[in-house]
Amino acid sequence: MIEAATVQLEKLMAHHDANANRQTLSLFEENPDRFQTFSAQCGELLFDYSKCNISPETLQLLFELAEAANVSEKRAALFAGAAINTTENRAVQHMALRNMSGAPVIIDGKDVMPDVLAVRQAMARFAEAVRSGDIAGQGGKFTDIVNIGIGGSDLGPVMATAALGPFHDGPKTHFVSNIDGADILEVLKVVNPATTLFIVASKTFTTQETMTNANTARQWLVDALGEEAVVNQFAALSTALDKTSAFGIADDRAFGFWDWVGGRYSIWSAIGLSLMIAIGAKRFDEFLGGAHAVDQHFQNTPDSVNVPLLMALVGIWHRNVCGYDTHAVLPYDQYLHRFPAYLQQLDMESNGKRIDLDGAKVSHETGPIVWGEPGTNGQHAFYQLIHQGTSVIPADFLIAAEAAEHVGDHHEKLAANAFAQTEALMVGKDEQQARSELADKGLSEADIDKLAPHKVFPGNRPTCTFLYPKLTSFVLGQLVALYEHKVFVQGAIWDINSYDQWGVELGKELAGELLPVVKGEQEPTGRNGSTVGLVNAFHAMRK
Ligand code: F6P
């Protein structure tokens, strides 16, 4: 963190210490308009952070932190296509993929928009032809699409296809990511080779999991239909088009993107093809439109109502000032059931860093552990800890005003649960109230003494709520882009590179070294005792 920002963070810590006993509920008593003041709109989407323990003074100090960390200048550099991914010397311009303004986007002196639009149009032509049956397999119209990819080449399409389930009118989609053969096996059991399209999604086209699964799928298809099926029933999404053609994929079925699109930011690119086939090109454009609206909001909205900036600052307050380690994402929207998993890669692969832009070790915490599950399921699993555990877990709640699909009064019950949880977490229940409730039930004084401590809820536990009209393609685009820019702002304040991912490399290298050892082709010599012991035990158990 740069010096001026560190000074500002220290001011925030002193402010926190001076207000150590502050109750969020009392902030509502001080300001009857707190909900209006501590919420902001991005289009129709409402972001409420009034249930966080943030006073006007806290907020002012947080804005000053953003200023001290040069967030505006860094945002301008991001949108200007500067090479802000410094360890890979790359621009970060996934926003160009959803640029609906007609304005040029310059990277390295070149307007990238003509290429972006050409790929998007080619994708749309292909997707619509697959949907209509004009492009078909050996057995006729494609009934099934199998996207083979991992990380950013999987999580975005999986999450978004699930999220937009009510609009899914294309072929059935399946996603294979894990190198565990069970993943592809279960899909191959249920699809018909003659009517299945395989999409190999990989930015690099070298990832072990994806190439292993792609080769297994290729062999399965060739065994069933012959070599000639590959050219018809495989497509590829990659920045490495030389490698896709070497795999046998026809050039007009290979959709490219560029090194300025990070894997975890690639759902807007050709990587979105399986989503586009599922929901159609028009709805895919709406998805891009929602994200583009957020890009404009992020650049043009004043700080006080700038939703991604506020999300980031609230997160910094919780992580760096209050010292909370994790951040829960709790969609009260079953269609968003993969959203927490998607955000895990977005946030943790981006901001899980301990070295700053100058190569020095950071002197503060960076990205939190992100996790979550949809409500109300989580309520019956881990909410006990959120309400009464020793860790405070800031949480985002997400809920639509209107259900994507109506079933009786399910949605009203779902919403009541979401609002109840955030209220319970903030208001809590003190011992006096717990005791009087037990007394009302007729318990003896001795039993009240015994039970009351267990019935106390400390409250004052922070939550933010996202309320949106309905989970449409546009709203989903908004939600994803809001979190992307939140991650950007936090990385900017921490002065880290949010756009590389060196931390995933060592394990990959060692897996490569260990493969011949696991296969029994090499002795496990020269390694640590535990790994040698495990490999030997593995071999012994297989005999
Ligand atoms: O896990 C590391 C990673 O490089 C991610 O950043 C990326 O999304 C994923 O692997 C898949 O990479 P590729 O699209 O090149 O197969």
Coordinates of C-alpha atoms and ligand atoms in Angstrom, one line a residue:
M1 CA 0.0 0.0 0.0
I2 CA 1.4 3.4 -0.9
E3 CA 2.5 5.6 2.0
A4 CA -0.4 8.1 1.9
A5 CA -2.9 5.2 1.9
T6 CA -1.1 3.5 4.8
V7 CA -1.4 6.8 6.8
Q8 CA -5.1 6.9 6.0
L9 CA -5.6 3.2 7.0
E10 CA -4.0 4.0 10.3
K11 CA -6.5 6.9 10.8
L12 CA -9.3 4.4 10.1
M13 CA -7.9 2.0 12.7
A14 CA -7.8 4.8 15.3
H15 CA -11.4 5.7 14.4
H16 CA -12.3 2.0 14.8
D17 CA -10.7 1.8 18.2
A18 CA -12.4 5.0 19.3
N19 CA -15.8 3.5 18.3
A20 CA -15.2 -0.1 19.5
N21 CA -18.5 -0.4 21.2
R22 CA -20.6 1.3 18.5
Q23 CA -23.8 -0.6 17.6
T24 CA -25.1 -0.4 14.1
L25 CA -28.7 -0.2 15.4
S26 CA -27.8 3.0 17.2
L27 CA -26.7 4.5 14.0
F28 CA -30.3 4.1 12.7
E29 CA -31.5 5.9 15.8
E30 CA -29.1 8.8 15.2
N31 CA -30.1 9.1 11.5
P32 CA -33.7 8.2 10.5
D33 CA -32.6 8.5 6.9
R34 CA -29.7 6.0 7.3
F35 CA -31.2 3.6 4.8
Q36 CA -31.4 6.3 2.1
T37 CA -27.9 7.6 3.0
F38 CA -26.2 4.2 3.2
S39 CA -27.6 2.7 0.0
A40 CA -27.0 3.4 -3.7
Q41 CA -28.6 2.4 -7.0
C42 CA -26.9 1.1 -10.1
G43 CA -29.8 1.4 -12.6
E44 CA -32.6 -0.4 -10.9
L45 CA -30.3 -2.5 -8.7
L46 CA -30.2 -1.4 -5.1
F47 CA -27.2 -1.8 -2.9
D48 CA -27.9 -1.5 0.8
Y49 CA -25.0 -1.3 3.2
S50 CA -26.8 0.5 6.0
K51 CA -26.5 -2.7 8.2
C52 CA -22.7 -2.4 8.3
N53 CA -21.2 -0.6 11.3
I54 CA -20.2 2.5 9.2
S55 CA -21.0 6.0 10.3
P56 CA -20.7 9.1 8.1
E57 CA -17.3 9.7 9.5
T58 CA -16.2 6.1 8.7
L59 CA -17.4 6.6 5.2
Q60 CA -15.6 9.9 4.8
L61 CA -12.3 8.3 6.0
L62 CA -12.8 5.4 3.5
F63 CA -13.3 7.8 0.6
E64 CA -10.1 9.6 1.7
L65 CA -8.4 6.2 1.7
A66 CA -9.5 5.6 -1.9
E67 CA -8.2 9.1 -2.8
A68 CA -4.9 8.5 -1.0
A69 CA -4.5 5.2 -2.9
N70 CA -5.1 7.0 -6.3
V71 CA -8.1 4.8 -7.1
S72 CA -9.5 7.3 -9.7
E73 CA -6.1 7.5 -11.5
K74 CA -5.8 3.8 -11.5
R75 CA -9.4 3.4 -12.8
A76 CA -8.6 5.8 -15.6
A77 CA -5.5 3.7 -16.5
L78 CA -7.6 0.5 -16.5
F79 CA -10.1 1.9 -18.9
A80 CA -7.4 3.6 -21.0
G81 CA -5.9 0.2 -21.7
A82 CA -2.7 0.7 -19.9
A83 CA -0.6 -2.4 -19.1
I84 CA -1.7 -2.6 -15.5
N85 CA -1.0 -6.3 -15.3
T86 CA 2.6 -5.5 -14.8
T87 CA 4.0 -8.9 -14.2
E88 CA 2.7 -10.1 -17.6
N89 CA 2.9 -6.6 -19.2
R90 CA -0.7 -6.8 -20.3
A91 CA -3.6 -4.4 -20.5
V92 CA -6.8 -5.5 -18.7
Q93 CA -9.6 -4.7 -21.0
H94 CA -12.5 -7.2 -20.6
M95 CA -14.7 -4.1 -20.6
A96 CA -14.0 -3.8 -24.4
L97 CA -15.9 -7.1 -24.9
R98 CA -19.1 -5.6 -23.6
N99 CA -18.5 -2.1 -24.9
M100 CA -21.9 -1.3 -26.5
S101 CA -21.2 2.4 -26.9
G102 CA -19.6 2.3 -30.4
A103 CA -16.6 4.1 -29.0
P104 CA -13.1 2.8 -29.9
V105 CA -11.1 1.0 -27.3
I106 CA -7.4 1.5 -27.8
I107 CA -4.8 -1.1 -26.7
D108 CA -1.2 -0.7 -27.8
G109 CA -2.2 2.1 -30.2
K110 CA -4.9 -0.1 -31.9
D111 CA -8.7 0.1 -31.8
V112 CA -9.6 -3.5 -30.7
M113 CA -13.4 -3.0 -31.3
P114 CA -13.5 -4.2 -34.9
D115 CA -11.9 -7.5 -33.9
V116 CA -14.2 -7.8 -30.8
L117 CA -17.3 -7.2 -32.9
A118 CA -16.2 -9.6 -35.6
V119 CA -15.8 -12.4 -33.1
R120 CA -19.0 -11.6 -31.4
Q121 CA -20.8 -11.7 -34.8
A122 CA -19.2 -15.0 -35.7
M123 CA -20.2 -16.4 -32.4
A124 CA -23.8 -15.2 -32.9
R125 CA -24.0 -16.7 -36.4
F126 CA -22.7 -20.0 -35.1
A127 CA -24.8 -20.1 -31.9
E128 CA -28.0 -19.3 -33.8
A129 CA -27.3 -21.9 -36.5
V130 CA -26.7 -24.5 -33.8
R131 CA -29.9 -23.5 -32.1
S132 CA -31.9 -23.7 -35.3
G133 CA -30.3 -26.9 -36.5
D134 CA -28.7 -25.3 -39.6
I135 CA -25.4 -26.4 -38.1
A136 CA -25.9 -30.0 -37.0
G137 CA -24.1 -33.2 -36.0
Q138 CA -24.0 -36.5 -37.9
G139 CA -27.4 -37.4 -36.3
G140 CA -29.1 -34.1 -36.9
K141 CA -29.8 -31.1 -34.8
F142 CA -27.6 -30.8 -31.7
T143 CA -29.4 -31.8 -28.6
D144 CA -26.5 -31.4 -26.2
I145 CA -23.5 -29.1 -25.8
V146 CA -20.5 -30.1 -23.7
N147 CA -18.3 -27.3 -22.6
I148 CA -14.8 -28.6 -21.7
G149 CA -12.8 -26.0 -19.7
I150 CA -11.7 -25.2 -16.2
G151 CA -11.3 -22.1 -13.9
G152 CA -12.3 -19.0 -15.9
S153 CA -13.1 -21.2 -18.9
D154 CA -15.7 -23.1 -16.9
L155 CA -17.0 -21.2 -13.9
G156 CA -18.4 -18.2 -15.8
P157 CA -20.3 -20.3 -18.4
V158 CA -21.5 -22.7 -15.6
M159 CA -22.6 -20.0 -13.3
A160 CA -24.3 -17.8 -16.0
T161 CA -26.0 -20.7 -17.7
A162 CA -27.5 -21.8 -14.3
A163 CA -28.4 -18.3 -13.4
L164 CA -30.3 -17.8 -16.7
G165 CA -32.0 -21.2 -16.5
P166 CA -35.5 -19.7 -17.1
F167 CA -34.3 -18.3 -20.5
H168 CA -32.5 -21.5 -21.6
D169 CA -34.2 -22.5 -24.8
G170 CA -31.2 -23.9 -26.7
P171 CA -29.8 -27.4 -26.5
K172 CA -29.0 -28.9 -23.1
T173 CA -25.6 -27.8 -21.8
H174 CA -23.1 -29.8 -19.8
F175 CA -19.9 -28.7 -18.3
V176 CA -16.8 -30.8 -17.8
S177 CA -13.9 -29.4 -15.9
N178 CA -12.3 -31.8 -13.4
I179 CA -9.5 -34.0 -14.5
D180 CA -11.2 -36.7 -12.4
G181 CA -12.5 -39.0 -15.1
A182 CA -15.8 -39.2 -13.3
D183 CA -16.6 -35.7 -14.5
I184 CA -16.5 -36.5 -18.2
L185 CA -17.7 -40.1 -17.8
E186 CA -21.0 -39.0 -16.2
V187 CA -21.6 -36.6 -19.1
L188 CA -20.6 -39.1 -21.8
K189 CA -23.1 -41.6 -20.3
V190 CA -26.0 -39.4 -21.0
V191 CA -25.3 -37.8 -24.4
N192 CA -25.7 -39.2 -27.9
P193 CA -22.5 -38.9 -29.9
A194 CA -24.3 -38.1 -33.1
T195 CA -26.1 -35.0 -31.7
T196 CA -23.5 -33.6 -29.3
L197 CA -21.3 -30.6 -29.9
F198 CA -18.1 -30.4 -27.8
I199 CA -16.7 -26.9 -27.1
V200 CA -13.1 -26.9 -25.9
A201 CA -12.7 -23.7 -23.9
S202 CA -9.2 -22.8 -22.9
K203 CA -7.4 -19.5 -23.1
T204 CA -4.0 -21.2 -23.5
F205 CA -5.1 -24.5 -25.0
T206 CA -2.5 -26.2 -22.8
T207 CA -4.3 -26.7 -19.5
Q208 CA -3.8 -30.3 -18.4
E209 CA -7.4 -30.8 -17.2
T210 CA -9.0 -29.4 -20.4
M211 CA -6.6 -31.1 -22.9
T212 CA -7.0 -34.4 -21.1
N213 CA -10.8 -34.1 -21.1
A214 CA -10.8 -32.9 -24.7
N215 CA -8.7 -35.8 -25.9
T216 CA -11.0 -38.3 -24.0
A217 CA -14.1 -36.7 -25.6
R218 CA -12.4 -36.7 -29.1
Q219 CA -11.5 -40.4 -28.8
W220 CA -15.1 -41.2 -27.6
L221 CA -16.5 -39.4 -30.6
V222 CA -14.1 -40.9 -33.1
D223 CA -14.8 -44.4 -31.7
A224 CA -18.6 -43.8 -32.2
L225 CA -18.7 -41.9 -35.5
G226 CA -15.2 -41.9 -37.1
E227 CA -12.5 -39.3 -37.4
E228 CA -14.6 -37.1 -39.8
A229 CA -17.0 -36.2 -36.9
V230 CA -14.3 -34.1 -35.2
V231 CA -14.4 -31.3 -37.7
N232 CA -18.2 -31.2 -37.4
Q233 CA -18.8 -31.7 -33.7
F234 CA -16.0 -29.8 -32.1
A235 CA -15.6 -26.1 -31.6
A236 CA -12.8 -24.2 -29.7
L237 CA -12.6 -21.0 -27.7
S238 CA -9.0 -19.8 -27.2
T239 CA -6.3 -17.2 -27.7
A240 CA -4.1 -19.9 -29.2
L241 CA -5.7 -20.5 -32.6
D242 CA -2.7 -22.4 -33.9
K243 CA -3.2 -25.0 -31.2
T244 CA -6.9 -25.4 -31.9
S245 CA -6.3 -26.2 -35.5
A246 CA -3.6 -28.7 -34.5
F247 CA -6.3 -30.4 -32.4
G248 CA -8.3 -30.8 -35.6
I249 CA -10.9 -28.1 -35.0
A250 CA -12.0 -26.3 -38.1
D251 CA -10.9 -22.6 -38.4
D252 CA -14.5 -21.4 -38.7
R253 CA -15.4 -23.2 -35.4
A254 CA -12.5 -21.6 -33.5
F255 CA -13.4 -18.4 -31.8
G256 CA -10.6 -16.2 -30.6
F257 CA -9.9 -13.7 -27.9
W258 CA -6.9 -11.8 -26.6
D259 CA -4.3 -11.8 -23.9
W260 CA -5.8 -8.6 -22.4
V261 CA -8.8 -10.8 -21.3
G262 CA -7.9 -12.5 -18.0
G263 CA -9.3 -16.1 -17.7
R264 CA -11.6 -15.1 -14.7
Y265 CA -12.8 -12.1 -16.7
S266 CA -13.5 -14.0 -19.9
I267 CA -17.2 -14.8 -19.7
W268 CA -17.8 -11.8 -21.9
S269 CA -15.6 -13.2 -24.6
A270 CA -15.8 -16.2 -26.9
I271 CA -15.7 -18.2 -23.6
G272 CA -19.4 -17.3 -23.3
L273 CA -20.3 -19.4 -26.4
S274 CA -22.0 -22.2 -24.5
L275 CA -24.1 -19.5 -22.7
M276 CA -24.9 -17.9 -26.0
I277 CA -26.1 -21.2 -27.5
A278 CA -28.2 -21.8 -24.3
I279 CA -30.0 -18.4 -24.2
G280 CA -29.5 -17.0 -27.7
A281 CA -27.4 -14.2 -29.1
K282 CA -30.0 -11.5 -28.1
R283 CA -30.0 -12.4 -24.5
F284 CA -26.3 -12.7 -24.5
D285 CA -26.1 -9.1 -25.7
E286 CA -28.4 -8.1 -22.9
F287 CA -26.0 -9.8 -20.5
L288 CA -23.1 -7.7 -22.0
G289 CA -25.3 -4.6 -21.8
G290 CA -25.8 -5.0 -18.1
A291 CA -22.1 -5.2 -17.6
H292 CA -21.5 -2.2 -19.9
A293 CA -24.0 -0.2 -17.9
V294 CA -21.9 -0.9 -14.7
D295 CA -18.7 0.1 -16.5
Q296 CA -20.3 3.5 -17.2
H297 CA -21.7 3.7 -13.7
F298 CA -18.3 2.9 -12.2
Q299 CA -16.5 5.6 -14.3
N300 CA -19.1 8.3 -14.2
T301 CA -21.0 8.2 -10.9
P302 CA -19.9 10.2 -7.9
D303 CA -18.1 8.3 -5.1
S304 CA -21.0 8.7 -2.6
V305 CA -23.3 6.6 -4.9
N306 CA -20.7 4.6 -6.8
V307 CA -21.8 1.0 -6.1
P308 CA -18.5 -0.9 -6.9
L309 CA -16.5 1.7 -5.0
L310 CA -18.8 1.4 -2.0
M311 CA -18.7 -2.4 -2.1
A312 CA -14.9 -2.3 -2.1
L313 CA -14.7 0.3 0.7
V314 CA -17.1 -1.6 2.9
G315 CA -14.9 -4.7 2.2
I316 CA -11.7 -2.9 3.1
W317 CA -13.4 -1.7 6.4
H318 CA -14.2 -5.3 7.3
R319 CA -11.0 -6.9 6.1
N320 CA -8.3 -4.3 7.1
V321 CA -9.9 -2.3 9.9
C322 CA -12.2 -4.8 11.7
G323 CA -9.9 -7.7 10.9
Y324 CA -12.6 -10.1 9.5
D325 CA -11.0 -12.9 7.5
T326 CA -13.8 -14.2 5.3
H327 CA -16.6 -12.8 3.2
A328 CA -19.8 -14.8 2.6
V329 CA -21.9 -14.5 -0.5
L330 CA -25.4 -15.7 0.1
P331 CA -27.8 -15.5 -2.9
Y332 CA -31.4 -15.9 -2.0
D333 CA -31.8 -17.0 -5.6
Q334 CA -31.5 -20.7 -6.4
Y335 CA -30.5 -19.8 -10.0
L336 CA -27.4 -18.1 -8.6
H337 CA -26.3 -21.3 -6.8
R338 CA -22.9 -21.2 -8.6
F339 CA -22.3 -17.5 -8.0
P340 CA -20.3 -17.9 -4.8
A341 CA -18.0 -20.4 -6.6
Y342 CA -17.6 -18.0 -9.5
L343 CA -16.8 -15.2 -7.1
Q344 CA -14.2 -17.4 -5.3
Q345 CA -12.1 -17.4 -8.5
L346 CA -12.8 -13.8 -9.3
D347 CA -11.9 -12.5 -5.9
M348 CA -9.4 -15.0 -4.5
E349 CA -7.4 -15.6 -7.7
S350 CA -7.3 -11.8 -8.2
N351 CA -6.6 -10.5 -4.8
G352 CA -5.0 -13.5 -3.0
K353 CA -1.6 -11.8 -3.1
R354 CA 1.1 -10.9 -0.6
I355 CA 3.5 -9.0 -2.8
D356 CA 2.8 -5.4 -3.9
L357 CA 3.4 -3.8 -7.3
D358 CA 7.0 -2.9 -6.2
G359 CA 7.7 -6.5 -5.4
A360 CA 7.7 -5.9 -1.6
K361 CA 5.7 -7.9 1.0
V362 CA 2.5 -6.1 1.8
S363 CA 2.1 -4.8 5.4
H364 CA -1.7 -5.4 5.6
E365 CA -4.2 -8.1 4.8
T366 CA -5.4 -8.5 1.2
G367 CA -8.2 -10.6 -0.2
P368 CA -10.5 -12.3 2.2
I369 CA -11.7 -16.0 1.9
V370 CA -14.8 -15.8 -0.2
W371 CA -17.4 -18.5 0.3
G372 CA -21.1 -19.1 0.3
E373 CA -24.2 -21.1 -0.6
P374 CA -27.7 -20.1 -1.5
G375 CA -30.3 -19.2 1.1
T376 CA -32.3 -20.6 2.6
N377 CA -30.2 -23.8 2.5
G378 CA -27.3 -22.2 4.3
Q379 CA -29.6 -21.2 7.1
H380 CA -29.9 -24.9 8.0
A381 CA -26.2 -25.5 7.7
F382 CA -23.7 -22.8 8.7
Y383 CA -25.7 -19.8 9.8
Q384 CA -25.4 -21.0 13.4
L385 CA -21.8 -19.9 13.2
I386 CA -22.6 -16.6 11.5
H387 CA -25.1 -15.7 14.2
Q388 CA -23.4 -17.0 17.3
G389 CA -19.9 -18.2 16.4
T390 CA -16.7 -16.5 17.6
S391 CA -15.9 -15.1 14.1
V392 CA -17.7 -12.2 12.6
I393 CA -18.5 -12.9 8.9
P394 CA -19.6 -10.0 6.8
A395 CA -22.1 -11.3 4.2
D396 CA -23.7 -10.2 1.0
F397 CA -27.3 -11.1 0.6
L398 CA -28.8 -11.1 -3.0
I399 CA -32.5 -11.2 -3.7
A400 CA -34.8 -10.4 -6.6
A401 CA -38.0 -8.4 -6.0
E402 CA -39.7 -10.7 -8.4
A403 CA -39.1 -14.4 -8.8
A404 CA -37.6 -15.5 -12.2
E405 CA -40.4 -18.1 -12.2
H406 CA -43.4 -17.9 -9.9
V407 CA -44.4 -20.8 -7.7
G408 CA -47.2 -20.1 -5.1
D409 CA -45.9 -17.9 -2.3
H410 CA -42.4 -19.3 -2.4
H411 CA -40.8 -16.1 -3.4
E412 CA -42.4 -14.0 -0.6
K413 CA -41.2 -16.7 1.9
L414 CA -37.7 -16.6 0.4
A415 CA -37.6 -12.8 0.7
A416 CA -38.9 -12.8 4.2
N417 CA -36.1 -15.2 5.2
A418 CA -33.5 -13.0 3.5
F419 CA -34.7 -9.8 5.3
A420 CA -35.1 -11.7 8.6
Q421 CA -31.6 -13.0 8.5
T422 CA -30.0 -9.6 7.9
E423 CA -32.2 -8.1 10.6
A424 CA -31.3 -10.9 13.1
L425 CA -27.6 -10.5 12.4
M426 CA -27.7 -6.7 13.1
V427 CA -30.3 -6.5 15.9
G428 CA -29.4 -9.7 17.7
K429 CA -31.1 -10.6 21.0
D430 CA -29.7 -9.5 24.4
E431 CA -29.8 -11.6 27.6
Q432 CA -32.6 -9.6 29.1
Q433 CA -34.9 -10.4 26.2
A434 CA -33.8 -14.0 26.1
R435 CA -34.6 -14.3 29.8
S436 CA -38.0 -12.7 29.5
E437 CA -38.9 -15.0 26.6
L438 CA -38.0 -18.0 28.6
A439 CA -39.9 -16.7 31.6
D440 CA -43.0 -16.2 29.4
K441 CA -42.7 -19.9 28.5
G442 CA -43.0 -20.7 32.2
L443 CA -39.4 -21.9 32.8
S444 CA -38.0 -21.9 36.3
E445 CA -35.3 -19.3 37.4
A446 CA -32.8 -22.2 37.5
D447 CA -33.6 -23.3 33.9
I448 CA -33.6 -19.7 32.7
D449 CA -30.1 -19.2 34.2
K450 CA -29.0 -22.4 32.4
L451 CA -30.5 -21.7 29.0
A452 CA -30.4 -17.9 28.6
P453 CA -26.7 -17.6 27.6
H454 CA -27.3 -20.0 24.7
K455 CA -30.2 -17.9 23.5
V456 CA -28.3 -14.6 23.2
F457 CA -27.4 -13.3 19.8
P458 CA -24.7 -10.7 19.9
G459 CA -26.0 -8.9 16.8
N460 CA -24.0 -6.0 15.3
R461 CA -23.0 -8.5 12.5
P462 CA -22.6 -6.7 9.2
T463 CA -24.5 -7.5 6.0
C464 CA -25.0 -5.9 2.6
T465 CA -28.1 -6.5 0.5
F466 CA -28.4 -6.4 -3.3
L467 CA -32.0 -6.1 -4.4
Y468 CA -32.8 -6.3 -8.1
P469 CA -36.1 -6.4 -10.0
K470 CA -35.6 -9.9 -11.4
L471 CA -32.7 -12.1 -12.4
T472 CA -32.6 -11.3 -16.2
S473 CA -29.5 -11.4 -18.4
F474 CA -29.0 -7.7 -17.9
V475 CA -29.1 -7.9 -14.1
L476 CA -26.7 -10.9 -14.2
G477 CA -24.3 -8.8 -16.3
Q478 CA -24.7 -6.0 -13.7
L479 CA -24.0 -8.2 -10.8
V480 CA -20.9 -9.8 -12.3
A481 CA -19.4 -6.5 -13.4
L482 CA -20.1 -4.9 -10.0
Y483 CA -18.0 -7.6 -8.3
E484 CA -15.3 -7.3 -10.9
H485 CA -14.9 -3.6 -10.3
K486 CA -15.1 -4.1 -6.5
V487 CA -12.1 -6.5 -6.9
F488 CA -10.3 -3.9 -9.0
V489 CA -10.8 -1.1 -6.4
Q490 CA -9.6 -3.3 -3.5
G491 CA -6.5 -4.4 -5.5
A492 CA -5.8 -0.7 -6.3
I493 CA -6.0 0.2 -2.6
W494 CA -3.8 -2.7 -1.6
D495 CA -1.4 -1.8 -4.5
I496 CA -1.3 -5.4 -5.7
N497 CA -1.6 -6.8 -9.2
S498 CA -5.1 -8.3 -9.3
Y499 CA -4.6 -9.7 -12.8
D500 CA -1.9 -12.3 -12.6
Q501 CA -2.1 -15.7 -10.8
W502 CA 1.4 -17.0 -10.2
G503 CA 0.2 -18.8 -7.1
V504 CA -1.4 -21.5 -9.2
E505 CA 1.9 -22.5 -11.0
L506 CA 3.9 -24.4 -8.4
G507 CA 1.3 -27.1 -7.9
K508 CA 0.9 -27.5 -11.7
E509 CA 4.7 -27.9 -12.0
L510 CA 4.9 -30.5 -9.2
A511 CA 1.9 -32.4 -10.6
G512 CA 3.9 -32.7 -13.9
E513 CA 6.9 -34.0 -12.1
L514 CA 4.9 -36.4 -10.0
L515 CA 2.9 -37.9 -12.9
P516 CA 5.7 -40.4 -13.9
V517 CA 6.2 -41.2 -10.2
V518 CA 2.5 -41.9 -9.7
K519 CA 2.5 -44.0 -12.9
G520 CA 5.4 -46.1 -11.5
E521 CA 7.8 -45.0 -14.3
Q522 CA 10.1 -43.2 -11.9
E523 CA 11.1 -43.7 -8.2
P524 CA 9.9 -41.1 -5.7
T525 CA 13.4 -40.3 -4.7
G526 CA 14.7 -36.9 -3.6
R527 CA 11.3 -35.7 -2.4
N528 CA 10.0 -35.0 1.1
G529 CA 9.1 -38.0 3.3
S530 CA 5.4 -37.4 3.3
T531 CA 5.0 -37.4 -0.4
V532 CA 7.2 -40.4 -0.8
G533 CA 5.2 -42.2 1.9
L534 CA 1.9 -41.3 0.2
V535 CA 3.0 -42.4 -3.3
N536 CA 4.3 -45.7 -1.9
A537 CA 1.1 -46.2 0.0
F538 CA -0.9 -45.4 -3.2
H539 CA 1.0 -48.0 -5.1
A540 CA 0.6 -50.6 -2.3
M541 CA -3.2 -50.0 -2.2
R542 CA -3.5 -50.4 -5.9
K543 CA -1.9 -53.9 -6.0
Ligands
F6P1 O1 -6.0 -21.9 -12.5 C1 -5.2 -21.1 -13.3 C2 -5.8 -20.7 -14.6 O2 -4.8 -20.2 -15.3 C3 -7.0 -19.7 -14.4 O3 -6.6 -18.4 -14.3 C4 -7.7 -20.0 -15.7 O4 -9.0 -19.4 -15.7 C5 -7.7 -21.5 -15.8 O5 -6.4 -21.8 -15.3 C6 -7.9 -22.1 -17.1 O6 -6.9 -21.7 -18.1 P1 -7.2 -21.9 -19.6 O7 -8.4 -21.1 -20.0 O8 -5.9 -21.4 -20.3 O9 -7.3 -23.4 -19.9

